[in-house]
One Martini backbone bead per residue (centre of mass of N, CA, C, O) as a GRO file, in nm:
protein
  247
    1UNK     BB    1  -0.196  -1.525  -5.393
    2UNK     BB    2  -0.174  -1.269  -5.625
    3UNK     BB    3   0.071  -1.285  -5.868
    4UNK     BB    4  -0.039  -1.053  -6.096
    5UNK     BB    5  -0.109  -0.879  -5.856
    6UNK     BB    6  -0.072  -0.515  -5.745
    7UNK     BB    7   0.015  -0.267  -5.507
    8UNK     BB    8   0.077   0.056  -5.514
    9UNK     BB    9   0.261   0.321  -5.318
   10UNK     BB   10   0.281   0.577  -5.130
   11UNK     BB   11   0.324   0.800  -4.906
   12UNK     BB   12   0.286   1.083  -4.862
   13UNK     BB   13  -0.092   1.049  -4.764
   14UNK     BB   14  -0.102   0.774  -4.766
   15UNK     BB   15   0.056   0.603  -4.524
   16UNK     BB   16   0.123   0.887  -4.451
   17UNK     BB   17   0.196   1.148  -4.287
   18UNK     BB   18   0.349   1.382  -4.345
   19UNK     BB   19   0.656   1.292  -4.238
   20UNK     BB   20   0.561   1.045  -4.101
   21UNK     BB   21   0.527   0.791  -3.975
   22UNK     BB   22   0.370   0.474  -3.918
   23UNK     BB   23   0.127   0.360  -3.814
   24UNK     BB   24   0.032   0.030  -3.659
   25UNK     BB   25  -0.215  -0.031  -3.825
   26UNK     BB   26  -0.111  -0.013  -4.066
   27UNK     BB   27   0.126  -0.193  -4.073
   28UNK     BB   28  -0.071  -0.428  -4.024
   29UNK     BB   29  -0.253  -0.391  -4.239
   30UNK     BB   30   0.000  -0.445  -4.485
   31UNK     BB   31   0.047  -0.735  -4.367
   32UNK     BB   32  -0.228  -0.869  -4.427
   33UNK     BB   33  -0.209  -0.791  -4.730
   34UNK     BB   34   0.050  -0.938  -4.801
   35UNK     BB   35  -0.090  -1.214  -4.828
   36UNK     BB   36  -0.237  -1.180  -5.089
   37UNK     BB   37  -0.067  -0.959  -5.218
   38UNK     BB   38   0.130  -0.742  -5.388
   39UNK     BB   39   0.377  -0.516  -5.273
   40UNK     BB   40   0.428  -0.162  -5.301
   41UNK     BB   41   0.693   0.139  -5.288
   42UNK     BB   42   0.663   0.471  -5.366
   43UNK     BB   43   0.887   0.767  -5.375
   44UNK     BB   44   1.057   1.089  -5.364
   45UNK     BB   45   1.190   0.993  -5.155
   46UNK     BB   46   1.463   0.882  -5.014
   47UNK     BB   47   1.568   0.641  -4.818
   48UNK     BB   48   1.567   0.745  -4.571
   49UNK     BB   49   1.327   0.869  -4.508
   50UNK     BB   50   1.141   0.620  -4.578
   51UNK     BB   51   1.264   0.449  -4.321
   52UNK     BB   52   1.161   0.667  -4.106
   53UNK     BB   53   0.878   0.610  -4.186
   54UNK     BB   54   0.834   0.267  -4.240
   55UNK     BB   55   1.133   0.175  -4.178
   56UNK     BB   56   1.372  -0.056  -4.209
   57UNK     BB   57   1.492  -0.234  -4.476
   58UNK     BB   58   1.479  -0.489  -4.405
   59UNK     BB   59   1.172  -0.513  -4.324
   60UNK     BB   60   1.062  -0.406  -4.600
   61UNK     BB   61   1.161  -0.639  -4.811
   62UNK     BB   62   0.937  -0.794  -4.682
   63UNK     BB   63   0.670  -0.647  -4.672
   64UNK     BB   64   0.812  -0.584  -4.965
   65UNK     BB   65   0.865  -0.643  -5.245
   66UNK     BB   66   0.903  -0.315  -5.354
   67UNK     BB   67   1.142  -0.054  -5.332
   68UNK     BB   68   1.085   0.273  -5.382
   69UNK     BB   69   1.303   0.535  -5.425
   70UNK     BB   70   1.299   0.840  -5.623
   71UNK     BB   71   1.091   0.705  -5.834
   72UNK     BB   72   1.306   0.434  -5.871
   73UNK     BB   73   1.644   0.513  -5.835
   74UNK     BB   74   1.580   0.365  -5.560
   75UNK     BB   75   1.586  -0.010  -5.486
   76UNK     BB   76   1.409  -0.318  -5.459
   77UNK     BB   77   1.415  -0.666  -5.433
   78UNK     BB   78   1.364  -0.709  -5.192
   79UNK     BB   79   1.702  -0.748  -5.129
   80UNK     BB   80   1.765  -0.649  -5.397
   81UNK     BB   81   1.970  -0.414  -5.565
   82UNK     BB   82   1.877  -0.157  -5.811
   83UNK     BB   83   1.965  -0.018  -6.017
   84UNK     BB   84   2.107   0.318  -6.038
   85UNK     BB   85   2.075   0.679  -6.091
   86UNK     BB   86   2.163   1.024  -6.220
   87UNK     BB   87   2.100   1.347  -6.282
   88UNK     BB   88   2.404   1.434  -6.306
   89UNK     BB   89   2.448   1.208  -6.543
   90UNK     BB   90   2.212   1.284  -6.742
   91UNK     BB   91   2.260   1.593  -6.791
   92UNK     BB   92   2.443   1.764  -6.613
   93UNK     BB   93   2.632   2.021  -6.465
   94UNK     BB   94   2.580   2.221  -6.554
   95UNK     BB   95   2.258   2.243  -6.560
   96UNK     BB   96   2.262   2.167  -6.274
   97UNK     BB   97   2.327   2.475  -6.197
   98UNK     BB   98   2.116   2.640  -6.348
   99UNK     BB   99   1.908   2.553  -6.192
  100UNK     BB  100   2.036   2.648  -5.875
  101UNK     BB  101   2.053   2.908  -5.935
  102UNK     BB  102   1.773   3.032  -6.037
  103UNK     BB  103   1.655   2.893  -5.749
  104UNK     BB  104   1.794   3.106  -5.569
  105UNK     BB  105   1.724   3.312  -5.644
  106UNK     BB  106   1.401   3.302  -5.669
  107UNK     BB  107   1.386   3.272  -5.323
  108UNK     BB  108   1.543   3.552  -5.265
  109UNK     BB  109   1.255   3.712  -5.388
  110UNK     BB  110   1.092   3.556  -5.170
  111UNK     BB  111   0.802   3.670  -4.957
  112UNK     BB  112   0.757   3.491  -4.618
  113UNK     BB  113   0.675   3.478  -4.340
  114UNK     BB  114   0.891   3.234  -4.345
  115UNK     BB  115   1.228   3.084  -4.270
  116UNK     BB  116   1.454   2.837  -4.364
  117UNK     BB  117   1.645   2.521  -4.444
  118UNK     BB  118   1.669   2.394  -4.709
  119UNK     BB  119   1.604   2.482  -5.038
  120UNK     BB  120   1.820   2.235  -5.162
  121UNK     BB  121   1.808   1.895  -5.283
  122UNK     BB  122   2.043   1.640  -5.354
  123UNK     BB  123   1.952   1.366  -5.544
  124UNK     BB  124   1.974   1.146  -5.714
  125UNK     BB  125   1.703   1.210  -5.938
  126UNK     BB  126   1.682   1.509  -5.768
  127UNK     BB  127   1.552   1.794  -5.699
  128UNK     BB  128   1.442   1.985  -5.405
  129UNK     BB  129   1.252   2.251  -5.412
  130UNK     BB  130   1.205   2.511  -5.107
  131UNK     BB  131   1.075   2.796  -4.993
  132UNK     BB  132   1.118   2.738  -4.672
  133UNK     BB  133   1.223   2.457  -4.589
  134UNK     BB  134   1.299   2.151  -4.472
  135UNK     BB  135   1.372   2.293  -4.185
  136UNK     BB  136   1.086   2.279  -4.077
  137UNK     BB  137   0.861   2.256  -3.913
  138UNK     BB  138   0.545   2.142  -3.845
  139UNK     BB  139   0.405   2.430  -3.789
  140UNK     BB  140   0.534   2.559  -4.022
  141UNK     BB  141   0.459   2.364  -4.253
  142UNK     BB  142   0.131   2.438  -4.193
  143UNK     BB  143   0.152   2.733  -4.255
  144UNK     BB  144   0.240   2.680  -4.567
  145UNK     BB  145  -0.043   2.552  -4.663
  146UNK     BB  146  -0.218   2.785  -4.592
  147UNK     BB  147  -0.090   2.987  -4.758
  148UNK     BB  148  -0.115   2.868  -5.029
  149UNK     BB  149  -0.427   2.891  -5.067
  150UNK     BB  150  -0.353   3.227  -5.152
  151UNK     BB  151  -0.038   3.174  -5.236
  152UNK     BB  152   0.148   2.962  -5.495
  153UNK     BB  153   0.411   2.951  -5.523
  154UNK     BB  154   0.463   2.709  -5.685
  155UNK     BB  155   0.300   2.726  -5.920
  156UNK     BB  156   0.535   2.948  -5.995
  157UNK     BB  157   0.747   2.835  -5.994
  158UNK     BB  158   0.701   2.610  -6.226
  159UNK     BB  159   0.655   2.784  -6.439
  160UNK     BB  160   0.930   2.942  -6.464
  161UNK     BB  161   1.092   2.664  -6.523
  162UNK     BB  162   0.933   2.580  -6.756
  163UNK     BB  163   1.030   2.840  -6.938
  164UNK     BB  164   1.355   2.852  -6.867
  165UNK     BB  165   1.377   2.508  -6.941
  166UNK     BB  166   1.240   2.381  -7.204
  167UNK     BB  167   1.519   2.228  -7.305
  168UNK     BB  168   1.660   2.027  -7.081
  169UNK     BB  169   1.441   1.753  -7.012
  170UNK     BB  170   1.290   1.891  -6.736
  171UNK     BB  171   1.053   1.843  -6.471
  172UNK     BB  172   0.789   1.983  -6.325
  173UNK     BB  173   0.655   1.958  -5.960
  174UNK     BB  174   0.484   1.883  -5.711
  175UNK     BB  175   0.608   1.837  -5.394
  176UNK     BB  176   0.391   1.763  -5.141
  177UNK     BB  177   0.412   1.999  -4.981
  178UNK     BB  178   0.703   2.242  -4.991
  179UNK     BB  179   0.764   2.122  -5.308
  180UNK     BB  180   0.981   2.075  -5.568
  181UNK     BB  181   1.063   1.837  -5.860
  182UNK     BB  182   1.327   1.778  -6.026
  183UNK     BB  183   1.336   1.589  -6.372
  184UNK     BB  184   1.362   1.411  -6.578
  185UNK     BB  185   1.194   1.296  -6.849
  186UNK     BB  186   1.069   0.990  -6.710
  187UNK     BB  187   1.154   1.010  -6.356
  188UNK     BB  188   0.912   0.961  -6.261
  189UNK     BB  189   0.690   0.687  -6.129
  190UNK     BB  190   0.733   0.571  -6.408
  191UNK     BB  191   0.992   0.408  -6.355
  192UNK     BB  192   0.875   0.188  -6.164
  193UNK     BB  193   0.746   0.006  -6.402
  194UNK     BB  194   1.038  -0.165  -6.507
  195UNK     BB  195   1.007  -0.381  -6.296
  196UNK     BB  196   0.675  -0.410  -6.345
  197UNK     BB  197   0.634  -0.586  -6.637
  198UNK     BB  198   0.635  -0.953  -6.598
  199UNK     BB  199   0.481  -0.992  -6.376
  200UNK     BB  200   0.250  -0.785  -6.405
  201UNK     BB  201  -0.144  -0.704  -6.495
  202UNK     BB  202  -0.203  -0.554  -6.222
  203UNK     BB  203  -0.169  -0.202  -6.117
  204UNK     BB  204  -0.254  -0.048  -5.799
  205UNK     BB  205  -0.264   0.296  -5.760
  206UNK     BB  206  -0.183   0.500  -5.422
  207UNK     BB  207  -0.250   0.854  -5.432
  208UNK     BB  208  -0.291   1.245  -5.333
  209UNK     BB  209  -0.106   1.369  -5.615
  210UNK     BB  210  -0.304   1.315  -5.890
  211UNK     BB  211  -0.323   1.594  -5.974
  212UNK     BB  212  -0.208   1.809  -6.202
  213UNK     BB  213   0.112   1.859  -6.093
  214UNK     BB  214   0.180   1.632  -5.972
  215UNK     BB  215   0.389   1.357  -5.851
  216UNK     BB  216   0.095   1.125  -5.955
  217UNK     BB  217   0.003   1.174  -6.213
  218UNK     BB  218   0.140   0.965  -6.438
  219UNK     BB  219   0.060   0.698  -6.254
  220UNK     BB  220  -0.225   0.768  -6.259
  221UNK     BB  221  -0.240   0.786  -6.566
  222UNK     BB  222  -0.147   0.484  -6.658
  223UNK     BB  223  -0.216   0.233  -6.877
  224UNK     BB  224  -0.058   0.023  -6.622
  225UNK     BB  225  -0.265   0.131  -6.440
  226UNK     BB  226  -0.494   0.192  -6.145
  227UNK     BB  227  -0.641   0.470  -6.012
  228UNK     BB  228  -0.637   0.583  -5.652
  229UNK     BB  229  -0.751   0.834  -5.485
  230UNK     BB  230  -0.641   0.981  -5.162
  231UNK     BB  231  -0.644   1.184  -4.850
  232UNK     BB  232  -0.557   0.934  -4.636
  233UNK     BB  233  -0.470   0.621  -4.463
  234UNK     BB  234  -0.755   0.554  -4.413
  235UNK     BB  235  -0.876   0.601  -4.728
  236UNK     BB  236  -0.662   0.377  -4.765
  237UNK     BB  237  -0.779   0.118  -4.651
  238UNK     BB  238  -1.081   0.148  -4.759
  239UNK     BB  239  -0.970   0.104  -5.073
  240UNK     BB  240  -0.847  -0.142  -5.066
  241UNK     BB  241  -1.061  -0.340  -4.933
  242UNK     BB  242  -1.200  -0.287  -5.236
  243UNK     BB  243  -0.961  -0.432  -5.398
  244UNK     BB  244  -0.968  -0.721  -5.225
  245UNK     BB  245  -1.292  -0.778  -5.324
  246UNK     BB  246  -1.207  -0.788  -5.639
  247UNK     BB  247  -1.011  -0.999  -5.680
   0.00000   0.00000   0.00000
């Protein structure tokens, strides 16, 4: 097994379809790899999320060195739970309602095919606020997709936030398919850089989210990664295979 050599994982669309388990595949796949080399995954849903599409957390500290969910403000290291850190605790109370205040407003001036529920989630390390909601299903989350296609809503929505909020210290990313995820300035994925610092010389990150205004891109373009996008998880399947031939 390669000591110095990570490879650190997205979830939603390099591990898994968005929002959906891992196959069986994948998870062999995953497993024979770590055999090899040392593993990670960062996300930015919160811990049930990724253990939802992932496995059980007791699983994933054996299958992964470490698990970091919210971009790392949620974290394991094997079994050891590592310090976690919260948004509302960084800016304040005001702040964070001034952005929640403004962003129910902005959500109900925008007229959408369909609306769900769930249009702001406060995790720990951000807020994750979606123009349908998170709770509508696949079909809808789907249609939501295709819309955006004519339609950039979210690409909207973070203009406007990045206006209104320039002072606040906070940034504002493309999340997934169908949210915006809202985050102190250096909360992004590369929080979770600062756990494999003294460990590893050689990190290669693999996520679909890496052009800029994605969730992916500040890990992707980090001078202590090697980035590599991927487009579904068979193209990671790929990607990695080419990693584990040059190592």
């Amino acid at each position: 097994m390669s000591r110095k050599t990570i490879l650190l994982f997205d979830v939603d669309g390099t591990l898994t379809a968005a929002r959906q388990s891992i196959t069986q595949k994948m998870r062999e796949f995953m497993q024979e790899t770590h055999k090899k080399v040392h593993l990670a995954v960062v996300g930015g849903s919160d811990l049930n999320k990724i253990t939802e599409q992932l496995g059980d957390i007791k699983d994933l500290c054996h299958e992964y060195d470490y698990v970091f969910s919210e971009n790392g403000l949620v974290g394991y290291h094997g079994t050891e739970k590592l310090p976690d850190a919260s948004i509302g605790e960084k800016i304040g109370e005001d702040k964070l309602q001034d952005v929640i205040n403004f962003s129910l407003e902005y959500l109900s001036k925008i007229r959408l095919p369909l609306k769900r529920g769930t249009f702001i989630e406060y995790r720990k390390g951000m807020l994750n606020i979606s123009p349908i909601g998170r709770s509508c299903s696949l079909e809808e989350r789907n249609g939501f997709i295709e819309y955006e296609k004519k339609h950039p809503v979210r690409m909207a929505l973070v203009a406007e936030l990045e206006r209104r909020f320039s002072n606040y210290g906070l940034k504002f990313s493309i999340g997934g398919q169908i949210s915006v995820d809202v985050f102190p300035v250096g909360w992004d994925k590369t929080y979770c850089l600062k756990y494999l610092n003294s460990e590893y010389d050689t990190i290669h990150f693999f996520g679909d989210k890496t052009m800029s205004g994605g969730n992916d891109y500040e890990i992707y373009e980090h001078p202590r990664t090697i980035g590599h996008t991927v487009t579904n998880p068979e193209d990671t399947i790929a990607k990695v295979k080419n990693v584990l031939e040059n190592l």
